[in-house]
């Protein structure tokens, strides 16, 4: 605020000037919402809730709040309530209005109140509740403070009236409750998904063990409450609930240096892949960063040193690498950093260089102590790492063999691959197609200049259950890897710069088997070619579910709703719910009697039922198709679903199927 605004006589004009500033700010948020919340899809929509919840979490981190409850109301709005100190309501000294109004309406006003907590900044979080307000049709806030209840309401971020006292309460009862209705003229769809919010709240409860977080969906009476006294230790157990571990308890280490708090829990399981989740100020740093590097360095060095010193690793044996020390590792690393710098494509990579050595020191010392106090566990861990190294060595030899064999043949490319003619990867794409018959249609329907087709037979190997040396013996995986040209697996074997196509598109049937195969493929990419997902090159094709023939014209519908829409548009009667009205391409029933003259609705059972021209028009032509870009979150979710369904442990699988029986059809990302 300028000094002028405090001088008598100028207040009125500067207040007006300020109001204009505020309005301009809100206007900008509404004009360019993506700049503030990433996008206006489902992701951005749910982000609004996280933003509001983060404010309550901040209050909890400051030690003043231990209850947060979220409600999806019947009308579709969301309420977040906490028992913190309540947002201050006194008149703000420079802004000349209630501090509450300032927090709710001024961009970046949050920073004006120094709450001495670890402020989330950068990334998508931390933009402030005023942004949520600006993007809401209406918002209401209720504050309990000093024995009073205060209230204010807003429309598209603008106060309807000044802050008002609407009642009294017990002096000891304090807190903030915010309710908002996202603006449907800004968001494509304002339907909050319980499962998405529940998952984030569960995660927050693991990361902030002092808080109890509950969620209620008033639309269908779902609810859940999360409180984990064990914090990230329990988080690790939850992630590994489908896997077996030889350790009774995860290793837990915590420490603090230069105001940076480090907390880590990890254990080894019997699988061959690693699951490392890293968080900075409660944000999942999907892209890793300096904290992850520090952790990996400490893990490798400490285990290696201990192994040599205690004669578990023999000098004449093969050298163990970082990857060997992470085989079967499940880890949650959580940091509180005062001024985090978030970098990377999705702003989820920690950039602070000083953090590496902080994490490295704290984890190194903590792990060293643990190993010395638990020699038998230490021995088991290191022996597992040695087995990993041996398998890696065997895999290398097998790969070498494959490479030499390929060199003897004329081309290294798989026989089933129908390659494209252009050589420039950026302009080429490859379709990985389920089944030979769909593969055949795709080969005929494609634009052979830039589209390559690789048909896959049946189900690929479950990569979670096999070590890398078994995985590379699998024919389908071998074909994918050679077609892509990148190699696969760890950093020295995988090279994204060798990728022969700019886009990799998975094309599976729209049925249960197809979704299973898609999940298997996603899991493979997530585990062994993650960079391809991270650089946004992995896609999922969207074949239509229905063909609707109306007076000789064909229309395609990609879901039930679209089919109804098309039928409605042409004023065709008939109930879509009644399966008898719909014929499959192969067993074309006479449906004319049901839908009226000249109308045939057919359901595609699989890609193979489409002829090459149909496949091109609906699914492959870049001008008209829709393809879904796979995000790292959706791939991780697929991996989790997959692990639950396919993993070693029977009980979680039974539970999952029971709980999700009605959803399993839609295992879609
Ligand atoms: C600024 C200062 C104080 C509390 C808060 C903000 C606060 C904000 C939110 C947002 C959601 N829940 C919240 N709870 C508290 C501290 C005021 C004091 O000193 O009492």
PDB file of C-alpha atoms in Angstrom, residues 118 254-263 280-281 291 334-340 350 352 354-356 358-359 362:
ATOM      1  CA  UNK A 118       5.458 -23.434   5.598  1.00  0.00           C
ATOM      2  CA  UNK A 254      13.055 -37.643  10.662  1.00  0.00           C
ATOM      3  CA  UNK A 255      15.176 -34.570  11.179  1.00  0.00           C
ATOM      4  CA  UNK A 256      15.366 -30.832  10.674  1.00  0.00           C
ATOM      5  CA  UNK A 257      18.051 -28.474   9.402  1.00  0.00           C
ATOM      6  CA  UNK A 258      17.868 -24.812   8.398  1.00  0.00           C
ATOM      7  CA  UNK A 259      14.098 -24.794   8.917  1.00  0.00           C
ATOM      8  CA  UNK A 260      13.667 -27.656   6.490  1.00  0.00           C
ATOM      9  CA  UNK A 261      11.873 -30.640   8.000  1.00  0.00           C
ATOM     10  CA  UNK A 262      12.579 -34.051   6.539  1.00  0.00           C
ATOM     11  CA  UNK A 263      10.499 -37.129   7.227  1.00  0.00           C
ATOM     12  CA  UNK A 280       7.018 -30.978  -0.469  1.00  0.00           C
ATOM     13  CA  UNK A 281       4.605 -29.002   1.703  1.00  0.00           C
ATOM     14  CA  UNK A 291      15.078 -34.049  -2.273  1.00  0.00           C
ATOM     15  CA  UNK A 334       7.790 -35.752   2.979  1.00  0.00           C
ATOM     16  CA  UNK A 335       9.446 -32.365   3.401  1.00  0.00           C
ATOM     17  CA  UNK A 336       8.401 -29.035   4.771  1.00  0.00           C
ATOM     18  CA  UNK A 337      10.447 -26.398   2.991  1.00  0.00           C
ATOM     19  CA  UNK A 338      10.080 -22.669   3.824  1.00  0.00           C
ATOM     20  CA  UNK A 339      10.572 -21.335   0.317  1.00  0.00           C
ATOM     21  CA  UNK A 340      10.155 -24.132  -2.181  1.00  0.00           C
ATOM     22  CA  UNK A 350      11.736 -29.405  -6.390  1.00  0.00           C
ATOM     23  CA  UNK A 352      16.115 -25.906  -4.170  1.00  0.00           C
ATOM     24  CA  UNK A 354      20.460 -26.814  -0.671  1.00  0.00           C
ATOM     25  CA  UNK A 355      17.816 -29.471  -0.013  1.00  0.00           C
ATOM     26  CA  UNK A 356      19.829 -32.301  -1.546  1.00  0.00           C
ATOM     27  CA  UNK A 358      20.015 -31.726   3.924  1.00  0.00           C
ATOM     28  CA  UNK A 359      18.082 -34.855   2.955  1.00  0.00           C
ATOM     29  CA  UNK A 362      19.537 -36.748   7.657  1.00  0.00           C
TER      30      UNK A 362
END
